[in-house]
CSV table of C-alpha atoms and ligand atoms in Angstrom, one decimal:
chain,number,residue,atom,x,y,z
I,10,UNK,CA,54.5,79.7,110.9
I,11,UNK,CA,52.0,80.8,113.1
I,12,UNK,CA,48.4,79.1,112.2
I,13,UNK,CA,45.0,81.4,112.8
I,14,UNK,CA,42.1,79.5,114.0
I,15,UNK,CA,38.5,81.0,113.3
I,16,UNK,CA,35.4,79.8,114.0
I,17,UNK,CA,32.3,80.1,111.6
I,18,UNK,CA,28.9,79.1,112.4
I,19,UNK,CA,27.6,77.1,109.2
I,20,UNK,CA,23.8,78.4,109.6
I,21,UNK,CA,24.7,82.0,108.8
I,22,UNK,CA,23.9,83.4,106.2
I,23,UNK,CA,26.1,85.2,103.6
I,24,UNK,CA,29.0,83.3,104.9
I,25,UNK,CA,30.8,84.6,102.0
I,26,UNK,CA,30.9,88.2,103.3
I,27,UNK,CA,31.9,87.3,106.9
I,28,UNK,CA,35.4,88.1,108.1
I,29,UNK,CA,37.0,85.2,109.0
I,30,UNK,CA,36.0,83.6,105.5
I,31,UNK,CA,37.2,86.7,103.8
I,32,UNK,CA,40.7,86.7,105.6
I,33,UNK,CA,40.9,82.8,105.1
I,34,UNK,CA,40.1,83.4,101.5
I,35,UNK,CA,42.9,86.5,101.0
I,36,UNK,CA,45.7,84.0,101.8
I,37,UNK,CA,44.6,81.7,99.4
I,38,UNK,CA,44.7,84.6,97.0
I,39,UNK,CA,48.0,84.7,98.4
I,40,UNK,CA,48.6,81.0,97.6
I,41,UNK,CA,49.1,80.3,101.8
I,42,UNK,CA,47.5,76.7,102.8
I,43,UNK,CA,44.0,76.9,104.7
I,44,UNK,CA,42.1,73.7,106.1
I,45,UNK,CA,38.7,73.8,106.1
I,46,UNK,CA,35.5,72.0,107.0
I,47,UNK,CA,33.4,69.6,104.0
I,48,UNK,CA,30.0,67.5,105.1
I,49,UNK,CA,32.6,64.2,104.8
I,50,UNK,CA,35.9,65.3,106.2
I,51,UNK,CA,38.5,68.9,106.9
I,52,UNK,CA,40.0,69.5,103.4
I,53,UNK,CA,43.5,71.3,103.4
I,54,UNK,CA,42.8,74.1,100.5
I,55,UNK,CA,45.2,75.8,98.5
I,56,UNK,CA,44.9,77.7,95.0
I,57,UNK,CA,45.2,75.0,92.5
I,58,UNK,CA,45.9,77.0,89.7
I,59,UNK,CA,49.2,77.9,91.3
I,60,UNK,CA,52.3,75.5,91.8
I,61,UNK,CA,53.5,77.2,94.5
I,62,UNK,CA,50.1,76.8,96.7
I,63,UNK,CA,49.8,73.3,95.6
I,64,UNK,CA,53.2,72.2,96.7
I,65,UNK,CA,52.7,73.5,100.1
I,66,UNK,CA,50.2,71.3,100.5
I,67,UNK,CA,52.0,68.1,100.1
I,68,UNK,CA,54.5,69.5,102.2
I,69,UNK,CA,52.3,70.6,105.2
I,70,UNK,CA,50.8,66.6,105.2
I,71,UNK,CA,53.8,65.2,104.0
I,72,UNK,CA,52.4,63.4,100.9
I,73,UNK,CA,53.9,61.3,98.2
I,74,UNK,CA,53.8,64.0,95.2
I,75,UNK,CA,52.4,60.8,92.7
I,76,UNK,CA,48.8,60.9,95.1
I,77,UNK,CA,46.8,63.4,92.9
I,78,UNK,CA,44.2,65.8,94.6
I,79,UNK,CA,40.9,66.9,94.2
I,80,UNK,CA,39.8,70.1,93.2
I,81,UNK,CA,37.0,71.3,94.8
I,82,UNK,CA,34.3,73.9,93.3
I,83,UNK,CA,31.5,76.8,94.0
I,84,UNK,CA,30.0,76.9,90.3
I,85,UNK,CA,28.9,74.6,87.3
I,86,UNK,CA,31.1,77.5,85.4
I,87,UNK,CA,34.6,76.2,87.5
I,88,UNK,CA,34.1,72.6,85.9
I,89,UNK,CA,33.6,73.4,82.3
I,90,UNK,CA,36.8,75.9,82.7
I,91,UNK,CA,39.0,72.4,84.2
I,92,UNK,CA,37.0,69.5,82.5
I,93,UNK,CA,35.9,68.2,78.7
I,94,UNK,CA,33.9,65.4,77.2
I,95,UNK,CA,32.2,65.1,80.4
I,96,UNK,CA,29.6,62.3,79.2
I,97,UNK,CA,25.5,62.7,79.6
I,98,UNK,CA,25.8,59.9,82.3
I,99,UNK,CA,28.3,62.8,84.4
I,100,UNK,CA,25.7,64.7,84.1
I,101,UNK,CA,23.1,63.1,85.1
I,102,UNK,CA,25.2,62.3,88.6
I,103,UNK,CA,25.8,65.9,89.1
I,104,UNK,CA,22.8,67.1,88.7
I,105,UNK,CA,21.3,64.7,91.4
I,106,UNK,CA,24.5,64.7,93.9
I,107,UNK,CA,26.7,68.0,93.7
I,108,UNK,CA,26.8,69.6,96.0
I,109,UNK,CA,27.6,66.8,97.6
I,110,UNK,CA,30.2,63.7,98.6
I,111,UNK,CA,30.9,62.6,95.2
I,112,UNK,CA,34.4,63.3,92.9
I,113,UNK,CA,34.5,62.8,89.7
I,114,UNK,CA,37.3,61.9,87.7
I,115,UNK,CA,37.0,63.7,83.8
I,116,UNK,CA,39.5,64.3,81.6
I,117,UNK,CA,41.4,67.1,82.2
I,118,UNK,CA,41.4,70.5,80.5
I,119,UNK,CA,44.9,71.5,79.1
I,120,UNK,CA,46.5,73.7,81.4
I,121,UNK,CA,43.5,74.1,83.4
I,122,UNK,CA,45.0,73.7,86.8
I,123,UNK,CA,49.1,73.4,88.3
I,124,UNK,CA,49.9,70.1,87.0
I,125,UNK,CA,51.1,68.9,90.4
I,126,UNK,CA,47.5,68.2,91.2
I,127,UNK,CA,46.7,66.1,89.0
I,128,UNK,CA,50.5,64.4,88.8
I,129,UNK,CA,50.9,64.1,85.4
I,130,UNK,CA,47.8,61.9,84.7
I,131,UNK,CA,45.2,62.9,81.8
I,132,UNK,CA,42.4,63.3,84.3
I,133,UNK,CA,41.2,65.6,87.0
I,134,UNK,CA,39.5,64.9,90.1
I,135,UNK,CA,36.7,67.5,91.0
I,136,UNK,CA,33.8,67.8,93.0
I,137,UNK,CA,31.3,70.5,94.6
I,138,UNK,CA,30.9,70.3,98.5
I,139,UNK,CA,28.1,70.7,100.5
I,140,UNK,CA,28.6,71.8,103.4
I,141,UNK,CA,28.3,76.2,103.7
I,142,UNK,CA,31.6,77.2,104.8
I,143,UNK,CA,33.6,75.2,102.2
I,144,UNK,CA,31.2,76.8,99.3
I,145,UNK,CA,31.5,80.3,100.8
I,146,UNK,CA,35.4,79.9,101.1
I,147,UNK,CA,35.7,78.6,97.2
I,148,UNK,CA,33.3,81.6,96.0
I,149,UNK,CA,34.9,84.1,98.3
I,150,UNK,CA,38.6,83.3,96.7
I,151,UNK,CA,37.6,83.1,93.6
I,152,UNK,CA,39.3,80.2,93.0
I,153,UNK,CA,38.5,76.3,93.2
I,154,UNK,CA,40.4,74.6,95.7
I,155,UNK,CA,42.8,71.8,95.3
I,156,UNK,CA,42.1,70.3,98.7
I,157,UNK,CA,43.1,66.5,100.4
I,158,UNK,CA,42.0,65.5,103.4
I,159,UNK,CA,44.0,67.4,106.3
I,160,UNK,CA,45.4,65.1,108.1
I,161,UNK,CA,48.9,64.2,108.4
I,162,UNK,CA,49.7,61.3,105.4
I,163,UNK,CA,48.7,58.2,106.9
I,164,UNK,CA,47.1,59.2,109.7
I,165,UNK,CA,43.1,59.2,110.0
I,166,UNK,CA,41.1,61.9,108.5
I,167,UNK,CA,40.5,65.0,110.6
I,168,UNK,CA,36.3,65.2,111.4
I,169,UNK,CA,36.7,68.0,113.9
I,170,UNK,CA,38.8,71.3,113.1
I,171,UNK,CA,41.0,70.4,116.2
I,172,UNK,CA,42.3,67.1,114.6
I,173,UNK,CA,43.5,68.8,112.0
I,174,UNK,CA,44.8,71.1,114.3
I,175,UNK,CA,46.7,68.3,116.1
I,176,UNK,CA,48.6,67.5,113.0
I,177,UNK,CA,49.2,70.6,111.2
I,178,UNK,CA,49.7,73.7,113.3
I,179,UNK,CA,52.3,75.2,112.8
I,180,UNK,CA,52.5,74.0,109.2
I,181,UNK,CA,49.2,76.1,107.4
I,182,UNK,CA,48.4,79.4,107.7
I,183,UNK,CA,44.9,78.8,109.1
I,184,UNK,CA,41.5,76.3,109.9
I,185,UNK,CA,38.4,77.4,109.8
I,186,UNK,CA,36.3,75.9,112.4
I,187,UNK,CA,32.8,74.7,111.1
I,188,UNK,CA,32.1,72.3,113.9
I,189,UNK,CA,31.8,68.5,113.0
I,190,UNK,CA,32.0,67.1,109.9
I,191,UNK,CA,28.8,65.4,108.7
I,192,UNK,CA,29.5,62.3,106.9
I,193,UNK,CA,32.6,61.3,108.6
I,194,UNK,CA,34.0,59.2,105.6
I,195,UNK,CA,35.5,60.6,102.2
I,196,UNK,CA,33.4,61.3,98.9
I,197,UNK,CA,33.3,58.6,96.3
I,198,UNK,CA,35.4,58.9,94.1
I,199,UNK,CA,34.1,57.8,90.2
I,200,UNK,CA,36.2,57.2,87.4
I,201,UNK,CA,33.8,59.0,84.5
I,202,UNK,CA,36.7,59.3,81.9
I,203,UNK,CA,35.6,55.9,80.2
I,204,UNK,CA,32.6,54.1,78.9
I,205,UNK,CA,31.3,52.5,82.2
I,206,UNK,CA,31.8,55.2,85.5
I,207,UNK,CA,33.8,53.1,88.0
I,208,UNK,CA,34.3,53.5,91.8
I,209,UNK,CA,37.9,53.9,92.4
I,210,UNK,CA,37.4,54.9,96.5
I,211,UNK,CA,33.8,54.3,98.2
I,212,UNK,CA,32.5,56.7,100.0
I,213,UNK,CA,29.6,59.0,101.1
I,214,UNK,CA,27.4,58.2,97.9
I,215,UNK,CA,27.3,54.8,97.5
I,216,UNK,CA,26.9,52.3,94.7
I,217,UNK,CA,23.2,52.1,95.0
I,218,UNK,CA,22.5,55.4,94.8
I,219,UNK,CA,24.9,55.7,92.5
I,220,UNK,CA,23.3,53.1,89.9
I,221,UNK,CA,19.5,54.3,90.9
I,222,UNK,CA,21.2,57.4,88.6
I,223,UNK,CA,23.0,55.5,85.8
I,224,UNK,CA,23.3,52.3,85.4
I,225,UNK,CA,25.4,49.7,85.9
I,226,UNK,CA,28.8,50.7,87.9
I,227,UNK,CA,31.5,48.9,88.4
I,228,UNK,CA,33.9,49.1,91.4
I,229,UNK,CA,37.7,48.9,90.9
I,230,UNK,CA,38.8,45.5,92.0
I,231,UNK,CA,41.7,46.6,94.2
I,232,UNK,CA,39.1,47.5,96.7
I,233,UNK,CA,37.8,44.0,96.4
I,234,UNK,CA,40.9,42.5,96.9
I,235,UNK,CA,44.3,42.5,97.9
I,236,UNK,CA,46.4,41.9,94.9
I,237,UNK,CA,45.0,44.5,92.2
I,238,UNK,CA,47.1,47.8,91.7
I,239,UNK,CA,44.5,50.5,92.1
I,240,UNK,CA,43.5,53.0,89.5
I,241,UNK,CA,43.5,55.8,91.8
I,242,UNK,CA,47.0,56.1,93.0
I,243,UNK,CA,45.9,57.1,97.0
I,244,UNK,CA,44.0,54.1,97.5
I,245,UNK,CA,47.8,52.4,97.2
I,246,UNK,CA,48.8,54.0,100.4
I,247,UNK,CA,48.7,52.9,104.1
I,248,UNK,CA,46.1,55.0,105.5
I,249,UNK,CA,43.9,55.9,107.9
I,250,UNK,CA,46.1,54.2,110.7
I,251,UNK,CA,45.9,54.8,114.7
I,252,UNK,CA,49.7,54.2,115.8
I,253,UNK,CA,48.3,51.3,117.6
I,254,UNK,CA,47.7,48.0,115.2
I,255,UNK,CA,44.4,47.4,115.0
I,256,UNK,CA,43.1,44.0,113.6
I,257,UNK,CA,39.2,43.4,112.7
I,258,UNK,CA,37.4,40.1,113.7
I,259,UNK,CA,34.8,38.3,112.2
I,260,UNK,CA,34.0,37.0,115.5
I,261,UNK,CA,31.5,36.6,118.4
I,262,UNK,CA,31.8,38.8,121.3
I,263,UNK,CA,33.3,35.6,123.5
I,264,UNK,CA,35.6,35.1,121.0
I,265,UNK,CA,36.6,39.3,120.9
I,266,UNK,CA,37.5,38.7,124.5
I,267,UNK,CA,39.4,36.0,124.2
I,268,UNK,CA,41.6,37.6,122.1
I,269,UNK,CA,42.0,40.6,124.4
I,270,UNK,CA,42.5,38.4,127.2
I,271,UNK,CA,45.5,36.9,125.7
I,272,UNK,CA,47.0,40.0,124.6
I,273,UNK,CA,46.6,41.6,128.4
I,274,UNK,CA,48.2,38.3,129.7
I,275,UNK,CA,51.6,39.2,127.0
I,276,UNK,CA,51.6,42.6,129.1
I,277,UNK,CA,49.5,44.8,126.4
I,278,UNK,CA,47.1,47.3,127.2
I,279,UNK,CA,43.9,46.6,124.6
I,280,UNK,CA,41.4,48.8,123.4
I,281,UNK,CA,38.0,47.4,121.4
I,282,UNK,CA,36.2,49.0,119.0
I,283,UNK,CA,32.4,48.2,119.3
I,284,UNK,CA,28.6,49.6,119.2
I,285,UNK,CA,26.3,50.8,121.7
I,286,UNK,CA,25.1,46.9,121.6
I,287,UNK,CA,28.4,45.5,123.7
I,288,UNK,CA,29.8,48.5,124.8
I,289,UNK,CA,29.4,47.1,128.4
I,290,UNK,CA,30.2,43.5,127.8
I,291,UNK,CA,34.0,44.2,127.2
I,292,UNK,CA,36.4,43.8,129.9
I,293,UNK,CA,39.5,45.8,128.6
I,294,UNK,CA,41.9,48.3,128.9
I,295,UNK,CA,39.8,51.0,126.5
I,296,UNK,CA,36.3,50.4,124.9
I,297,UNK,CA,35.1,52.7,122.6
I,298,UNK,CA,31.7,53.0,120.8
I,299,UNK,CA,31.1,54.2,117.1
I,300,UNK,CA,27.4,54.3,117.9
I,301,UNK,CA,24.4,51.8,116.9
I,302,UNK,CA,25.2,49.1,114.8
I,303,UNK,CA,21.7,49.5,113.5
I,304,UNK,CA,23.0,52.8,112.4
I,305,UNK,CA,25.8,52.5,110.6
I,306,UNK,CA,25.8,55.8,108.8
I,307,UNK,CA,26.6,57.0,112.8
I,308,UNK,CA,29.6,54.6,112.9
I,309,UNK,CA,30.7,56.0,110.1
I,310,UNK,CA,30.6,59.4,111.2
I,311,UNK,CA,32.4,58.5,114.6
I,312,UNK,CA,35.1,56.2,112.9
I,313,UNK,CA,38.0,58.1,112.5
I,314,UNK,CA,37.2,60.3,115.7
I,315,UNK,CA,37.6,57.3,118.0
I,316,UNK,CA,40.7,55.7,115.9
I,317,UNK,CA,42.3,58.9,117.2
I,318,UNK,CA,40.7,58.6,120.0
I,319,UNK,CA,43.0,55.1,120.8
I,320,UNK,CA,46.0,57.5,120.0
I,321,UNK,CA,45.2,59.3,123.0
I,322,UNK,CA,44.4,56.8,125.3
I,323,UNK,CA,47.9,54.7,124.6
I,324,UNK,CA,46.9,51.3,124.1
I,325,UNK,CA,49.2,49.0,122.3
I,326,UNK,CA,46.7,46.9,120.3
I,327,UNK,CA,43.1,47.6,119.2
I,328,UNK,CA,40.5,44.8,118.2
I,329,UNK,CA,37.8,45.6,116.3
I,330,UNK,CA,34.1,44.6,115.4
I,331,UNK,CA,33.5,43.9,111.9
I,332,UNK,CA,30.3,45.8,109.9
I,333,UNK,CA,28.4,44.3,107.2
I,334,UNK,CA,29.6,45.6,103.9
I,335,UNK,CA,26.1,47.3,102.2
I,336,UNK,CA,25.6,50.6,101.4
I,337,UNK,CA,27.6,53.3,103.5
I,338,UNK,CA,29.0,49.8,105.2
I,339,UNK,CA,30.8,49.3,102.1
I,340,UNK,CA,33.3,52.8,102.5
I,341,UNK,CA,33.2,52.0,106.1
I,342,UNK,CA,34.9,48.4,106.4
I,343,UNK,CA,37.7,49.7,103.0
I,344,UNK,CA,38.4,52.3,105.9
I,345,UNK,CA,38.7,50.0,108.9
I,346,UNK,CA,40.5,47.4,106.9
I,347,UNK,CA,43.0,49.6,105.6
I,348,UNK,CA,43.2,51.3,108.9
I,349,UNK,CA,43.8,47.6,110.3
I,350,UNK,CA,46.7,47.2,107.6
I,351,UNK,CA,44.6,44.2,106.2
I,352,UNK,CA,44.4,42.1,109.5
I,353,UNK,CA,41.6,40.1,109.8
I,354,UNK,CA,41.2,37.4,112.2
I,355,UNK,CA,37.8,35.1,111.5
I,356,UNK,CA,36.4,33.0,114.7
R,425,TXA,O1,35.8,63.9,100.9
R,425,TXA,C1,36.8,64.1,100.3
R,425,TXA,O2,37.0,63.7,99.1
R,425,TXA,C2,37.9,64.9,101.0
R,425,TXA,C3,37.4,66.3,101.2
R,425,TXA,C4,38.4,67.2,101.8
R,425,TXA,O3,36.8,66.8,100.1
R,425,TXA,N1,39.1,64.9,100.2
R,425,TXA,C5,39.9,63.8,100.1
R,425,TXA,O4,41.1,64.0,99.4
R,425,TXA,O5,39.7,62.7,100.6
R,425,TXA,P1,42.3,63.0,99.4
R,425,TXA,O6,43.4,63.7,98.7
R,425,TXA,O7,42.6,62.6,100.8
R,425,TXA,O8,41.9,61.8,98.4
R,425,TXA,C6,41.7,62.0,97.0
R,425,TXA,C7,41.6,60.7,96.4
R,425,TXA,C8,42.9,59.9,96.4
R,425,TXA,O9,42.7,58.5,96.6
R,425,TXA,C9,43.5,60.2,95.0
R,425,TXA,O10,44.4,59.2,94.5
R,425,TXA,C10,42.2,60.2,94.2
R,425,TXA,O11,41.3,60.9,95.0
R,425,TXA,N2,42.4,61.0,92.9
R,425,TXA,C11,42.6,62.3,92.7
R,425,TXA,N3,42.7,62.6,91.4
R,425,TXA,C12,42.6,61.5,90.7
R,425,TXA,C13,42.6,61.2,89.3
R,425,TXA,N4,42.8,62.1,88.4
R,425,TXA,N5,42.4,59.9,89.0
R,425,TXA,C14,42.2,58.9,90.0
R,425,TXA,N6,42.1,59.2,91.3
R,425,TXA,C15,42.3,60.4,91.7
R,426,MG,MG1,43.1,61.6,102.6
């Protein structure tokens, strides 16, 4: 299949009425798979009222058919047509963060939207992006948008329209090129259906802000730890991975090197991860900054661009720093530790 690249320059105005949005958004009217950019990460869009559009796109990222999506809208009207009981607390969150990089979970509308997106559970996942050109392309379809990340399954999440072009052409009908992604790092995801909201996947709002609105949250302990089943069936998956294995250390720099030392000594090229703080200290094969560790909303942002950044450079093992766990921190290290497959080493 041959895959149409356009690029859109968010600032515009009227982005709805511009051509390349109004060709991307005829072949979702015509149920054909389009990625396109969010302020966290490149969503792969398809009509999810249809079955048809909606199985392409677990096809195209080749995605276990139990992981549900999330649908992504323009308008206030789109949710009440997919959503019920949404509680006072729901509300209260949308109006202070949509648009924006939180999904809620609600119950589900009967034969609202193709059951494959919401595989077979009793809720639905939806949330209203910020960023222009993902508005303009859900309001110039008409449709909302059942849209994962669009990236190959397992692989990091695609910040820049060519990563998802690295993984996908061929297999979509088209990206629209926004330029970079803002946050970096998926929405939140928050469990609403039940008395208390929970955070099933942190992300760009976090739990702060998030209680600042309503309350007490809880977060769902198979982010905490290891041996819970989690409540929302992606978090269950390997994700997020450079082909590399990448372990995290709790660890001084010395210590860092040591480890890289002994790896070059089996052979192995080694990359580290690190901040602008000891980007210079390293001796290895590949070091790579996220930014200022006093900024960690830029780490964030640069995370997933240098874990594919590794994949290009061929190293065979990737250390990396470890970032305290508080505020955006918090989605951060659930990335990194998931992208490290749960290795930790601790000086
Ligand atoms: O920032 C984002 O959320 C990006 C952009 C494109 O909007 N999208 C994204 O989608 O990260 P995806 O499919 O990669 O992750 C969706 C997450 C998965 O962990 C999935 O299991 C969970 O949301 N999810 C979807 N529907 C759910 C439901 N009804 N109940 C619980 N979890 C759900
Ligand atoms: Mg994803």
């Amino acid at each position: 299949m041959e895959t149409k690249h356009w690029v859109v320059d968010k600032h515009q105005h009227n982005l709805e009425s511009y051509p390349q949005i109004i060709e991307a958004a005829a072949l979702l009217q015509a149920n054909e798979v389009v990625g396109f950019p969010t302020e966290t990460v490149y969503g792969l869009g398809a009509n999810a009222l249809s079955d048809d559009a909606v199985a392409k796109i677990y096809e195209a990222k080749g995605r276990p058919s139990d992981n549900p999506l999330i649908v992504h809208i323009s308008t206030m009207g789109q949710l009440y047509k997919i959503a019920e009981d949404i509680s006072e607390q729901a509300e209260r969150l949308i109006e202070k963060f949509w648009p924006g990089p939180l999904t809620l979970v609600l119950k589900r509308k009967e034969n609202a939207v193709s059951k494959k997106v919401t595989a077979g559970l009793e809720t639905v996942a939806v949330r209203m992006p910020s960023h222009p050109v993902a508005l303009a392309l859900i309001t110039a379809s008409g449709l909302p948008l059942a849209a994962p990340s669009a990236n190959l399954s397992g692989k990091p999440s695609p910040t820049l329209a060519k990563h998802v072009a690295d993984d996908l052409t061929g297999k979509i009908a088209g990206i629209l090129d926004g330029g970079p992604t803002g946050v970096g790092l998926e929405s939140t995801v928050l469990d609403c259906s039940g008395e208390v909201p929970i955070i099933l996947r942190p992300g760009g709002i976090t739990k702060e802000q998030l209680e600042s609105v309503c309350g007490v949250v809880e977060v769902d302990k198979a982010i905490l730890t290891d041996n819970e089943a989690p409540k929302s069936p992606g978090m269950k998956y390997k994700h997020y991975a450079p082909t590399a294995p990448l372990t995290i250390v709790n660890g001084s720099q010395g210590f860092i090197q040591s480890l890289v030392k002994e790896k070059q000594n089996e052979g192995l090229k080694v990359g580290v991860l690190t901040t602008t703080e000891r980007e210079n200290k390293y001796e290895a094969d590949r070091v790579i900054s996220c930014g200022s560790r006093e900024q960690l909303e830029t780490v964030a942002s640069r995370l997933y661009g240098v874990l594919r950044q590794f994949d290009e450079s061929g190293v065979d093992v990737i250390f990396s720093e470890s970032f305290p766990s508080e505020g955006i921190g918090q989605a951060l290290m659930n990335r990194l530790t998931k992208a490290a497959g749960h290795r930790i080493i601790t000086e």
